[in-house]
Amino acid sequence: VFGNLRINRTRLVDRIHQLGKIGALPGGGVSRLALTPADLAGREQVIAWMRAANLEVTIDGIGNVVATRKGRLAGRPVMTGSHIDTVRSGGLYDGNLGVLAGLEVIATLDDAGLTTDRPLAVAFFSNEEGARFAPDMMGSLVYEGSLPLEQALATVGIDKTTVGENLDAIGQRGPAPCGEPHVHAFIELHVEQGPVLERKGVTIGVVEGVQGICWRSFCLEGVSNHAGTTPMSMRQDAGLVMGQTIAFVRELTAKHPGIQLATVGSVTLEPNLINVIPRRARFTVDLRNTEGPALWAAEQAVIDFIRKAAEAEGLQLTHESLARLEPVRFSPAIVNQLELVAGILGHSHVRMPSGAGHDAQVLARCCPAGMIFVPSVGGISHNPREFTTQTDIEAGANVLLHSLLRLATVN
Amino acid sequence: VFGNLRINRTRLVDRIHQLGKIGALPGGGVSRLALTPADLAGREQVIAWMRAANLEVTIDGIGNVVATRKGRLAGRPVMTGSHIDTVRSGGLYDGNLGVLAGLEVIATLDDAGLTTDRPLAVAFFSNEEGARFAPDMMGSLVYEGSLPLEQALATVGIDKTTVGENLDAIGQRGPAPCGEPHVHAFIELHVEQGPVLERKGVTIGVVEGVQGICWRSFCLEGVSNHAGTTPMSMRQDAGLVMGQTIAFVRELTAKHPGIQLATVGSVTLEPNLINVIPRRARFTVDLRNTEGPALWAAEQAVIDFIRKAAEAEGLQLTHESLARLEPVRFSPAIVNQLELVAGILGHSHVRMPSGAGHDAQVLARCCPAGMIFVPSVGGISHNPREFTTQTDIEAGANVLLHSLLRLATVN
């Protein structure tokens, strides 16, 4: 009955561009930091579209907005959605695509005069980016229940104001209880934010899970000395072990190709002079892996390497954990179904992990969840130049449509 | 006839402390940047001691001061000396020891009523440190002739004033022609400024030469990407090759132990964020070697390594030379003689290179020259905590005394 149904690409792309005009940056891209007046203007536009589609709109205590379309049956809706807040200098697709594709699914069903068995819901969650208030995925964390509402409201942001104050200021602290409605299943369509799909020439990424994250900072203390008068054998060069670690973590990833990621992104040497042996090196290591045990083993391997190298060079080592997030695995049933739908619709597809965090990984704690990725041109993300082609948007939205329809059908 | 002659350690150490009171820093150490009022006060003290010893004092156009003691014969003097300017926050020994030990040699001969065959001269050269005006060793370079006087006088310093202005302001632009008197031979006593003698438990360093220096800066350009969404195989990580280079240069030195030095002292990553792959890495490599061909081969090996590694990672490489100084080799005859004298006086001694620049290496271009090192406690240099024991000062000054006497004797 649903087989030939397809979304309206023009309508979807037009809405993406309309929403992108709100908080638009002069040179392209958009800036709608969470809970700012620009975010409010974006919310008002999306809520207007929701109401125009005769959806029942609720806003909860953290500003999450849920729009529900009745089904033939009562009970938990099948939900889709994402977020509409952006980083300070973001693109038009990150988050927005998932929300507007959800509305496009509703509009497609309306056009066809179809009603699903289960209700359908389209949600956008507050402050997914975390660019103004930490943590990111705040709205979905409150919705799912692991972040208490009061704690979230008291969060102080980069401009020293709280989430609660800002929600009140923009009138988006709603009366709906957080976490309602309970969700039957959740699917999020999102741009990849990485280069994999484009490089592989594949249209649909079937996201199996979200990588776990391990962030550690290391500080090595040696002795500053003259680069000309200090023999190599008498050095305690803090920079040496930093360099060796940068080389080591790349070798570590080569042992687990495609699975283990490692990045040394931030380094500082003191005194940082051309002819002085560094007395102090500070640097970070960012490790990611879809498998928890492998991730924590990699963390230990890095610590062991640095400890041994520091000892060999006569350096003092201190280090600390900055973040430890276990990997998330999406529902195998949903992953299988997304793959099946992509195939039926004739789109090339590949299973892949998500390297970034998403609301879907939070929802995965309270319901079967999954994600669909579409290609990001050049892998560019969190940047005004972020772009996904209309063809890929259409493909992703059709996979979303038919996946939601299957989940909303009671056999 | 000279065999039992010894310098007066108390008198020498007292003068080091007296001179150290001029421009003294509150917590210890001394600040007499070249051609400042503090430098003038130091000059006046040393010139007063020279005059009190009945030496003929001349000041040349760049402010070099030469004090000559007549010999039995006319002709070129045997010269010793060093400098009395300091870095902004320096110690009492660097430079000052060599000048005051020269005056102590004169005083010792005066006490004994001895006259040498050749004249003896004690000099201090202007702006050896280069901490206010580049290049360092400016006074000796003008004296030796490779830096034209007019160019030196026009040099603009860190406070935007010229060498000439400052020489005039402190009244130290003298009438003597630069480069006179021509010198028969030159010996400089200096603190080591490194840890080698102390670690080896040796009193006298017989300096064979001064290391050549090669400074290069490298800039690698890659692509910034998300540390979570970019597979290792798709990265262009500028920081990676920086780290690999730090590890590589240490391995390079291990192939030529004790001869090749290499330091990566200064590094910068952009954007330098924990979860972003670095798009740009800038870093310096400082190479030193006593052998010119080996030094330039090491430079080429570093460039080749970086070029190859950059290509493998898909990075753009630019690099430039910041300094290239050929190694200096001191007169083998003088090196042999210093070693002989140290042995006769019963001091442990070792041949070694100098890792820092000194006036003696400039004088080596126009006469046979050599240097004597005494231990720096903890290898500390250019620091108020710079220290050399009285025992070692005495030993070094006695080696200087007998080396000068031998050079001043006509067989």
XYZ file of C-alpha atoms in Angstrom, chain A residues 93-94 190-203 205 207 211 261 350 352-358 373-383 385-388 392, chain B residues 223-232 234-235 277:
57
model
C 21.574 20.767 7.178
C 22.963 19.589 10.525
C 21.149 13.323 9.660
C 23.989 14.476 7.444
C 27.090 12.347 7.914
C 29.425 15.196 8.931
C 32.310 13.124 7.618
C 33.738 12.069 4.256
C 32.988 8.345 4.180
C 29.802 8.186 2.072
C 31.080 10.684 -0.491
C 34.437 8.925 -0.826
C 32.733 5.553 -1.202
C 30.141 6.934 -3.610
C 27.332 5.562 -1.427
C 24.019 7.375 -0.814
C 24.674 5.303 5.649
C 24.251 3.811 11.284
C 31.540 5.489 18.682
C 40.422 6.404 15.583
C 26.669 0.888 3.807
C 28.815 2.614 9.416
C 29.343 4.068 12.867
C 28.597 7.658 13.745
C 31.643 9.588 14.837
C 29.617 12.444 16.266
C 26.982 12.446 19.002
C 23.276 12.586 18.136
C 23.114 9.225 7.191
C 23.294 11.042 3.871
C 26.585 12.298 2.376
C 28.217 15.560 3.425
C 30.031 17.085 0.446
C 33.736 17.222 1.272
C 32.913 15.802 4.709
C 32.486 19.409 5.847
C 30.533 19.959 9.047
C 29.901 22.711 11.596
C 30.738 25.145 8.872
C 30.022 25.382 3.663
C 28.233 22.254 4.924
C 26.265 20.846 1.992
C 24.261 17.813 0.976
C 20.815 12.674 -1.432
C 42.840 19.613 6.289
C 40.926 20.254 9.504
C 38.298 17.626 10.089
C 36.210 16.133 12.838
C 38.198 13.679 14.967
C 35.165 11.410 15.249
C 33.791 11.332 11.723
C 36.981 11.185 9.656
C 38.436 7.699 9.149
C 42.206 7.453 9.602
C 40.992 9.892 4.875
C 42.988 12.226 7.081
C 42.431 17.129 13.159
